[in-house]
Coordinates of C-alpha atoms and ligand atoms in Angstrom, one line a residue:
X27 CA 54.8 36.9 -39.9
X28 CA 51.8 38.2 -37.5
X29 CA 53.5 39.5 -34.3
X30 CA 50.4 37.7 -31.9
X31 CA 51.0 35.6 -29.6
X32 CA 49.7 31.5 -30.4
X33 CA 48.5 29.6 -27.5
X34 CA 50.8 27.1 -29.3
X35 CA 53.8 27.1 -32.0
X36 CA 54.3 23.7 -33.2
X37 CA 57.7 22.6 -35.3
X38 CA 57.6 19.8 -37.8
X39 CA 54.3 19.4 -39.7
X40 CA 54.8 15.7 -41.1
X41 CA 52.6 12.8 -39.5
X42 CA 52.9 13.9 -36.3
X43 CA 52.6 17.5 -36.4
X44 CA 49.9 17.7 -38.8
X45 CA 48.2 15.3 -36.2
X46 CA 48.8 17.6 -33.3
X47 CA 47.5 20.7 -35.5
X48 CA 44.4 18.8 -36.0
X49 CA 43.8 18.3 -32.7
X50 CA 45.0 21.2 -31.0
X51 CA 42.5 23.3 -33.7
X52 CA 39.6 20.9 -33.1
X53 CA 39.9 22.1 -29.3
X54 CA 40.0 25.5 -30.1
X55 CA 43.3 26.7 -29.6
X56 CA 45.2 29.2 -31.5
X57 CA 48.0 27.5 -33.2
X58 CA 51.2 28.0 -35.5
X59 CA 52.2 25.5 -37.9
X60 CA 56.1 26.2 -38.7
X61 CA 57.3 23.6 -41.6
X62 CA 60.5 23.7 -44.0
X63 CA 59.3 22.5 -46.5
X64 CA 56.0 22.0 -48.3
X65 CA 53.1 19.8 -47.3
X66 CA 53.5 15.6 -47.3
X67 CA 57.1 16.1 -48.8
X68 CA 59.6 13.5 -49.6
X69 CA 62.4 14.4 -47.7
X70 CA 61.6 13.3 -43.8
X71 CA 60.0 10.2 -42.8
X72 CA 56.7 10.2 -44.0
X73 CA 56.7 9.4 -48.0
X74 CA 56.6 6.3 -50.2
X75 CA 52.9 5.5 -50.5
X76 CA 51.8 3.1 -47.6
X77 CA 52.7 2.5 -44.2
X78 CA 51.5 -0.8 -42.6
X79 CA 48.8 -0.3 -39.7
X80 CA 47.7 -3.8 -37.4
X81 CA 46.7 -4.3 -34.1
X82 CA 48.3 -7.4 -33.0
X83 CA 51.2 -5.1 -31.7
X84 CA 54.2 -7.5 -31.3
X85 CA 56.4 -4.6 -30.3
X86 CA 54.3 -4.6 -27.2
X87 CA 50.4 -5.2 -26.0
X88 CA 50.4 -1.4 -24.1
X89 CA 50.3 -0.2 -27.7
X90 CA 47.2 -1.6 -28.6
X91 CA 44.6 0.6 -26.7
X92 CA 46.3 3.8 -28.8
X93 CA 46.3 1.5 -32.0
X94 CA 42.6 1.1 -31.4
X95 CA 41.9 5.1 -31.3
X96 CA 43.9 5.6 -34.3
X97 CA 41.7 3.3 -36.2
X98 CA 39.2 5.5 -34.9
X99 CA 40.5 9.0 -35.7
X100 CA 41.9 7.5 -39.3
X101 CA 38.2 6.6 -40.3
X102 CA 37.0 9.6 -39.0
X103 CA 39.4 11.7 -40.8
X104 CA 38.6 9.8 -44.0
X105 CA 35.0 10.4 -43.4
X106 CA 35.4 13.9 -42.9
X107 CA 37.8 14.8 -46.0
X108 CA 36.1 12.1 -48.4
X109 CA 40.1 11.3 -49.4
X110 CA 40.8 6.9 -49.2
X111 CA 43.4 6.7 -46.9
X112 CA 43.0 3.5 -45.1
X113 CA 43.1 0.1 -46.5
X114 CA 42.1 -3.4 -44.7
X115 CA 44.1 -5.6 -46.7
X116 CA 44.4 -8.7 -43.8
X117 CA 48.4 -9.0 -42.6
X118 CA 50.6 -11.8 -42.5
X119 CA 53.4 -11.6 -39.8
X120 CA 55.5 -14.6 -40.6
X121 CA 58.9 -16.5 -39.0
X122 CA 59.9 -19.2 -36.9
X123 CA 57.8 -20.4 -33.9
X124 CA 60.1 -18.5 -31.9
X125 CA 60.2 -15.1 -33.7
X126 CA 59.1 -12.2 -31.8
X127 CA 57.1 -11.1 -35.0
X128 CA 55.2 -14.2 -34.1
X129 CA 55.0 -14.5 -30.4
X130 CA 54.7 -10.7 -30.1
X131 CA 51.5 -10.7 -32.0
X132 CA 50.2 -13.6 -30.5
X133 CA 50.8 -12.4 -27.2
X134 CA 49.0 -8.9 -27.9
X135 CA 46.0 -10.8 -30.0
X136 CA 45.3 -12.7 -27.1
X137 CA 45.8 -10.5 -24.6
X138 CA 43.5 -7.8 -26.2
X139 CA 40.9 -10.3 -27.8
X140 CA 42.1 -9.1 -31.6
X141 CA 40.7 -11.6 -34.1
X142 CA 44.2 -13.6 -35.4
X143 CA 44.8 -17.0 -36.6
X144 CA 48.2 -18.6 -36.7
X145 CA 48.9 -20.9 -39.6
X146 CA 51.5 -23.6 -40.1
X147 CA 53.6 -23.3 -43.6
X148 CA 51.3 -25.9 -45.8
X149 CA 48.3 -23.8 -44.9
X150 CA 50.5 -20.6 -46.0
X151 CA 51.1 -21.9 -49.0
X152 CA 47.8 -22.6 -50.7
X153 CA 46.1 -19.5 -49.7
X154 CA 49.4 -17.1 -50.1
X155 CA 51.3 -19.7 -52.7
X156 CA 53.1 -16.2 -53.6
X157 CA 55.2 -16.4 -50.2
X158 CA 57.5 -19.4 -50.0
X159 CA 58.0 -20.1 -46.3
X160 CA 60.6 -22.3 -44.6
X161 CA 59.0 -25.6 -43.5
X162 CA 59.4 -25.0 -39.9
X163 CA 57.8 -21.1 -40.3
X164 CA 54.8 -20.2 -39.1
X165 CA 52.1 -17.0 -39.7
X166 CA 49.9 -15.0 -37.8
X167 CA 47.0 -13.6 -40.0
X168 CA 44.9 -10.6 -38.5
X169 CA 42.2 -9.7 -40.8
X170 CA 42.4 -6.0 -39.2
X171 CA 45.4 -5.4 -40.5
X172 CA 46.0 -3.2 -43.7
X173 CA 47.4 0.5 -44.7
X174 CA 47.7 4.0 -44.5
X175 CA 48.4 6.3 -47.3
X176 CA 50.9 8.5 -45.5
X177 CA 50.7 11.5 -47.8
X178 CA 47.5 11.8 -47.9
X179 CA 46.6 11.0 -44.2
X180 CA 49.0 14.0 -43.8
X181 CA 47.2 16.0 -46.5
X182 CA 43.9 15.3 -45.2
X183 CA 45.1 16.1 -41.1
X184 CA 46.6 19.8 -42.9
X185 CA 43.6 20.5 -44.4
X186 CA 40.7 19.6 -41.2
X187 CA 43.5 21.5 -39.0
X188 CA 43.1 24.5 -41.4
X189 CA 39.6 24.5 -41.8
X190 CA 39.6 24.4 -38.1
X191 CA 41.8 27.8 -37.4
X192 CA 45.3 26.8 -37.4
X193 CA 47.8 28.9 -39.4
X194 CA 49.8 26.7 -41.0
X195 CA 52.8 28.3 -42.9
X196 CA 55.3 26.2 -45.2
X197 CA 59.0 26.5 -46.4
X198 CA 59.2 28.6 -43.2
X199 CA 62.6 27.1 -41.8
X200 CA 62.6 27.3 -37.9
X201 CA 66.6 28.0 -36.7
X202 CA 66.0 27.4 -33.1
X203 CA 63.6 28.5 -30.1
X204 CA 64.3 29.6 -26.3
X205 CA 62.1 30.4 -23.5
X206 CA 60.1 33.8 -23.2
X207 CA 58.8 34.3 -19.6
X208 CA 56.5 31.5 -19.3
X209 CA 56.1 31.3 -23.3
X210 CA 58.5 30.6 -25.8
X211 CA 60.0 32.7 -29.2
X212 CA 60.7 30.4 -32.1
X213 CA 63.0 31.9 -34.8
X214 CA 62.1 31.2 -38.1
X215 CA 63.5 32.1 -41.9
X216 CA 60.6 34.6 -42.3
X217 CA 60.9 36.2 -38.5
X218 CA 59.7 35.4 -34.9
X219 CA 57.0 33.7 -33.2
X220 CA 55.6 33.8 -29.6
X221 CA 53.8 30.8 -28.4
X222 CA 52.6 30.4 -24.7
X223 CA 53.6 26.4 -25.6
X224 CA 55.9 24.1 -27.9
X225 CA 55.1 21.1 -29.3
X226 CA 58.3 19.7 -30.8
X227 CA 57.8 16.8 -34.1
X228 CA 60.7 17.6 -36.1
X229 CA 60.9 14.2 -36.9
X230 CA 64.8 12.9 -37.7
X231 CA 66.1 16.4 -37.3
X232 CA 64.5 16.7 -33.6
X233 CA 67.6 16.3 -31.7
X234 CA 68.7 19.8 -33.2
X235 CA 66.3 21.1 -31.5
X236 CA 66.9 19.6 -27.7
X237 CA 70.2 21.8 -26.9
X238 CA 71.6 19.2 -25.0
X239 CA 73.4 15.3 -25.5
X240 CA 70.0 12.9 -27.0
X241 CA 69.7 9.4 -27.3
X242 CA 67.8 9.5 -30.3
X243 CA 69.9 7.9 -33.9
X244 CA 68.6 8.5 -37.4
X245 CA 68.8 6.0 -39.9
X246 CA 68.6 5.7 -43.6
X247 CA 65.9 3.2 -44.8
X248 CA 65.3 2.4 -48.8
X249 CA 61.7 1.1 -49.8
X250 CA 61.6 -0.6 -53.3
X251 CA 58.8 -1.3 -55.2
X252 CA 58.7 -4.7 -57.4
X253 CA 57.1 -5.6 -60.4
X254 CA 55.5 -9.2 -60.3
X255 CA 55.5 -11.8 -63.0
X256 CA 51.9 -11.4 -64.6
X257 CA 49.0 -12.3 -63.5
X258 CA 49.1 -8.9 -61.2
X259 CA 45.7 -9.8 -59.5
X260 CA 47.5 -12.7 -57.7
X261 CA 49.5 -9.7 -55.8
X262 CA 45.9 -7.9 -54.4
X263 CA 44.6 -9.0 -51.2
X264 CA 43.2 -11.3 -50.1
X265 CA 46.2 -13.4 -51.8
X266 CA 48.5 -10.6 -51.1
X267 CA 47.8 -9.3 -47.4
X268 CA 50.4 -6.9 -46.2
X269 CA 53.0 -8.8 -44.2
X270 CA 55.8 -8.7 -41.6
X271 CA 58.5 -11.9 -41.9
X272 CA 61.3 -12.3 -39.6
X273 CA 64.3 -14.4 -40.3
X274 CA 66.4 -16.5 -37.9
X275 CA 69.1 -13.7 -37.6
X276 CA 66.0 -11.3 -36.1
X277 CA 66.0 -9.5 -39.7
X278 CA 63.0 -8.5 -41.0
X279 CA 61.5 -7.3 -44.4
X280 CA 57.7 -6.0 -44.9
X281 CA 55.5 -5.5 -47.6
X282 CA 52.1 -4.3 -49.4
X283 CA 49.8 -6.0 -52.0
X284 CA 49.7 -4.4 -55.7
X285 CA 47.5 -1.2 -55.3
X286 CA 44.6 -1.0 -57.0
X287 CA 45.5 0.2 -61.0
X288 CA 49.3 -0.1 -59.9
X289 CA 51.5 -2.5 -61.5
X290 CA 54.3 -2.9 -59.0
X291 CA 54.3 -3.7 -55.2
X292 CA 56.2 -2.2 -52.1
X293 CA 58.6 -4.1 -50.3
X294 CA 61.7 -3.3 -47.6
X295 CA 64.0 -4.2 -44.9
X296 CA 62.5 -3.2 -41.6
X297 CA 66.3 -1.9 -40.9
X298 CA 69.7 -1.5 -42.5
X299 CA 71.4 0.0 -39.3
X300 CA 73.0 2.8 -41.4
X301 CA 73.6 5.9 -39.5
X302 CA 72.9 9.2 -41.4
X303 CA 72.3 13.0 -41.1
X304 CA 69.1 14.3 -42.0
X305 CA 70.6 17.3 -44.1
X306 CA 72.9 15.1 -45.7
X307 CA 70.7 12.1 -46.4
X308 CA 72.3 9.8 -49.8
X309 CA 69.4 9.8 -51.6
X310 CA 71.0 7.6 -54.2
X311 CA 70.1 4.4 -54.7
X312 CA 73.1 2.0 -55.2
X313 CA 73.3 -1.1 -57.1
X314 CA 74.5 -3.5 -54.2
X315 CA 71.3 -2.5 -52.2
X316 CA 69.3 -2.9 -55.3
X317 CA 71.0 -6.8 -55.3
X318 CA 70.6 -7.4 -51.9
X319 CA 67.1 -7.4 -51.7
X320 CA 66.2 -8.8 -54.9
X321 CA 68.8 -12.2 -53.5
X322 CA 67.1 -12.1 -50.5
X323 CA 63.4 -12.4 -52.3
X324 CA 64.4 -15.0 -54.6
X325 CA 63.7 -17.9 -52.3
X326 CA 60.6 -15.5 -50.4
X327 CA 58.8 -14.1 -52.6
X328 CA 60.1 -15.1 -56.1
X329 CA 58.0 -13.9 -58.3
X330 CA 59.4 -11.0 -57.4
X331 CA 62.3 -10.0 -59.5
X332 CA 61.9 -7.0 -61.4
X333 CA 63.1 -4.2 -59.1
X334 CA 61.7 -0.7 -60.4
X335 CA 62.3 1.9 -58.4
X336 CA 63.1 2.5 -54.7
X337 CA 63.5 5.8 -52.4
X338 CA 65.4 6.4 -49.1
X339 CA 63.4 7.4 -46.0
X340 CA 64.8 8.1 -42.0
X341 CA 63.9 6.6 -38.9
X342 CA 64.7 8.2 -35.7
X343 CA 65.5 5.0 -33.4
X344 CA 65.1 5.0 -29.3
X345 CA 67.5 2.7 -28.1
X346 CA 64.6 0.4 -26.7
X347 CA 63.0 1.0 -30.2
X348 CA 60.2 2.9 -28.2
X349 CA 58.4 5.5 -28.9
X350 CA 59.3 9.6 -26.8
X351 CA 56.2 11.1 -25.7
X352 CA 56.0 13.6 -23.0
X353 CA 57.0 16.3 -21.6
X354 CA 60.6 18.1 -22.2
X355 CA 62.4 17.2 -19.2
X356 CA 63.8 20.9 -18.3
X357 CA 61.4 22.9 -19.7
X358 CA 57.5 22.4 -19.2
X359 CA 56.6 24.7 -21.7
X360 CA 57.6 22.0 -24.1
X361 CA 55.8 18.9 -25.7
X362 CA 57.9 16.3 -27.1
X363 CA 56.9 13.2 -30.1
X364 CA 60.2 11.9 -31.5
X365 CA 62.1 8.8 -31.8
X366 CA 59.3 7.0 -33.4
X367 CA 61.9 3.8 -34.5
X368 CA 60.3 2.6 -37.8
X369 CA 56.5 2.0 -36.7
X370 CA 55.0 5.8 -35.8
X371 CA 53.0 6.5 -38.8
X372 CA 49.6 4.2 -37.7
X373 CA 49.8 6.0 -34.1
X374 CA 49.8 9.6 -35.6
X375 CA 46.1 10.8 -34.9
X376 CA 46.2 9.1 -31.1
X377 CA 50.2 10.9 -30.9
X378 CA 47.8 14.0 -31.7
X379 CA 45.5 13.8 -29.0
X380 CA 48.4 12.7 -26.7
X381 CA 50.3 15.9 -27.9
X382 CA 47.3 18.2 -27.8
X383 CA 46.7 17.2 -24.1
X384 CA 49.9 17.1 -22.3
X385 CA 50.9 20.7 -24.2
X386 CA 47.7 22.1 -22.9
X387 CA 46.8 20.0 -19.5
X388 CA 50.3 18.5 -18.9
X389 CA 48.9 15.1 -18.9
X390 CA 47.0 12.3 -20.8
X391 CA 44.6 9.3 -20.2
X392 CA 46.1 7.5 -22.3
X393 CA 48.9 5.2 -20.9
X394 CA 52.5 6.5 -22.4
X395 CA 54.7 4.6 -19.3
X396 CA 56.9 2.9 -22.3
X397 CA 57.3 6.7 -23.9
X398 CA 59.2 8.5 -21.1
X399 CA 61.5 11.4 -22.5
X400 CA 64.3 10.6 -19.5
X401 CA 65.0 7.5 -21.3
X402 CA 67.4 9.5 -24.2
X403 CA 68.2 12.6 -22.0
X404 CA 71.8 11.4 -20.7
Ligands
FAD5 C1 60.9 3.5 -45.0 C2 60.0 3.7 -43.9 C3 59.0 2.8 -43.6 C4 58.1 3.0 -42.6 N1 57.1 2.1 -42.4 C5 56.2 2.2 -41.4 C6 55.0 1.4 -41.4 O1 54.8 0.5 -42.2 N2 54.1 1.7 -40.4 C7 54.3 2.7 -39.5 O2 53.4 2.8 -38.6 N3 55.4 3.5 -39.5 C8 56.3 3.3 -40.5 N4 57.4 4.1 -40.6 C9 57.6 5.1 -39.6 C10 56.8 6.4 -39.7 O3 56.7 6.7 -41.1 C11 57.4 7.5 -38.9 O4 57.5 7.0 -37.5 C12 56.6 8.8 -39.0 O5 56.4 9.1 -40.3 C13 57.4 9.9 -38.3 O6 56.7 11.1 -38.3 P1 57.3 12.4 -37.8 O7 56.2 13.4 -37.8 O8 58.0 12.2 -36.5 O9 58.4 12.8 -38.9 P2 58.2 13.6 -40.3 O10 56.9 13.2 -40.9 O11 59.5 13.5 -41.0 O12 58.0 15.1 -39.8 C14 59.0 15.9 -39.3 C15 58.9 17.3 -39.9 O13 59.6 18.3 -39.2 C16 60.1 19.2 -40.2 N5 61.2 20.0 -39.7 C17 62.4 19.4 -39.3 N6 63.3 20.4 -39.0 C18 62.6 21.6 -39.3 C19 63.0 23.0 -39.2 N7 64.2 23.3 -38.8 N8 62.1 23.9 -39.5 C20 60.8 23.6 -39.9 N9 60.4 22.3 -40.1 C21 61.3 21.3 -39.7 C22 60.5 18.3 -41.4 O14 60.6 18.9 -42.6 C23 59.4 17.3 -41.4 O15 58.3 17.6 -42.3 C24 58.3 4.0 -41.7 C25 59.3 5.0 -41.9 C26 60.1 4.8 -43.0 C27 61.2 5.8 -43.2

């Protein structure tokens, strides 16, 4: 390990640390990439093929302006690295009247002017007759909506951020940092660093990291992947958009259309509520989990009844389910993106630029009021 000092050391290169590398290179800064393991793993958050991107933001319409930029920065990166990563596939987000998937997008489609239509059941099911919805649901289509190939939009962010200066090192396990005069020293597996700044995107194992109590709860999360009864073309879009459907109990499951040349198709609970540890993750998959979702498709989506495979994956919930952006409380050297509760991935080029300029101006155009970092610190 070099013994010069980085104008910034950044820990966690997944989505969002391979998007702050990019953009912290791109502005000409000297930076240090520390990572555990190797590049677009399968062991954090960030795996499993496709992560849903829309605009219609339900969660909340402040999103939207960042959602805009990152479809920006996605088809720039895509331009600039030739690799597909994102996919307009139209999305469906589906429940009753009253369903916050519903009146959430609404209220953020109208509020932002983003092209959506909201469609009664019949309508539903002649031009989605895969989806059987309850006669009193209802769907919001947005024809922006579609996916991101997480592994690759990782891959692709590594490999601009390289080609723009940063040194990026893998399997380099960072133990823990302190503060150095104005700078900091990160300890690693292979020796120490000196950065003038941190930039902190360790994903579910973050709170490690934070020295003190955190507010911040990691989850296990299992994706599965279907295989439909033949014809497979009825599962591409436009028949198969991505989709979002909430049930009366507030539960929601997502999922993708068929990939091109695949013969299987992605689908999930948005949460199971099981608390885990991120070095202790049960990657098994177990048979009543397997059962659960296959019953609860059966009267959904049933052509869906060959399960095939499935993976787990971690969130790292807020308790308001919002994102932590800012700056570390107690120490300014430090820039914090955690806690990104199930929906980060589509944000990670904007949570780039929003890293890159509060690490090296302490502040942002972009409005992160919902993001606070005082919200987990007790
Ligand atoms: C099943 C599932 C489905 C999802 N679906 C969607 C979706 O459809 N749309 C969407 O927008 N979002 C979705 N998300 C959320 C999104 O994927 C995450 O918010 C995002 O990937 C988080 O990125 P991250 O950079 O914080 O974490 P990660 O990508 O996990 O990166 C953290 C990195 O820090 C590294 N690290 C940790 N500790 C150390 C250490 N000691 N030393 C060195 N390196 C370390 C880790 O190895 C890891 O690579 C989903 C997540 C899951 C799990």
């Amino acid at each position: 390990m070099r013994t010069k000092s980085y104008d910034v050391a950044i820990i966690g290169l997944g989505a969002m640390g391979s998007a702050a590398a990019l953009s912290l290179a791109s502005r000409g800064h000297t930076i240090i990439g520390l990572e555990q393991f190797t590049p677009a793993h399968a062991l954090g958050s960030s795996h499993g093929e496709s992560r849903i991107i829309r605009q219609a933001y339900f969660e909340d319409p402040s999103y939207v302006p960042l959602l805009r930029r990152a479809y920006q920065l996605w088809d720039a990166l895509e331009d600039s690295t030739g690799s597909l990563i994102h996919v307009t596939t139209g999305g469906l987000f589906i429940g009753p009247p009253s369903a916050a998937t519903v009146t959430g997008s609404i209220l953020s489609g109208r509020k932002w002017h983003i092209q959506h239509t909201v469609l009664d059941s019949a309508y539903c099911q002649n031009h989605f007759p895969n989806f059987s919805l309850l006669p009193g649901d209802c769907a919001v289509f947005e024809p922006t909506a579609g996916y991101i190939n997480p592994e690759r939009a990782i891959r692709a962010q590594l490999t601009v951020a390289r080609n723009r200066g940063a040194d990026l090192r893998f399997n380099r396990y960072v133990s823990g940092w302190n503060t150095d005069g104005s700078g900091v020293r990160i300890y690693t597996s292979h020796g120490t660093v000196s950065a003038e700044r941190l930039v902190l995107t360790a994903g579910a194992w973050t709170s490690k990291f934070l020295g003190r109590p955190v507010a911040l709860t990691v989850e296990r999360q299992v994706m599965h992947w279907f295989r439909p009864e033949e014809p497979i073309s009825d599962f591409h879009p436009p028949r198969q958009p991505v989709f979002i459907w909430e049930d009366l109990s507030g539960d929601q499951i997502y999922g993708f259309p068929a990939k091109p040349h695949a013969s299987d198709v992605k689908i999930a609970f948005f949460r199971r509520r099981l608390a885990c540890d991120p070095d202790n993750l049960d990657r098994a998959i177990h048979s009543a989990e397997i059962d659960e979702i296959t019953r609860y498709l059966s009267n959904r989506l049933p052509r869906l009844k060959t399960h095939v495979r499935a993976t787990a994956c971690m969130y790292t919930l807020s308790p308001d389910g919002h994102f932590v952006i800012g700056i570390d409380p107690e120490y300014d050297q430090v820039t914090l993106a955690a806690g990104f509760s199930g929906h980060g991935f589509k944000f990670a080029p904007t949570v780039g630029e929003i890293v890159a300029d509060l690490a090296m101006n302490g502040t942002t155009k972009y409005d992160i009021e919902l993001f606070q970092p005082t919200r987990v610190f007790q």
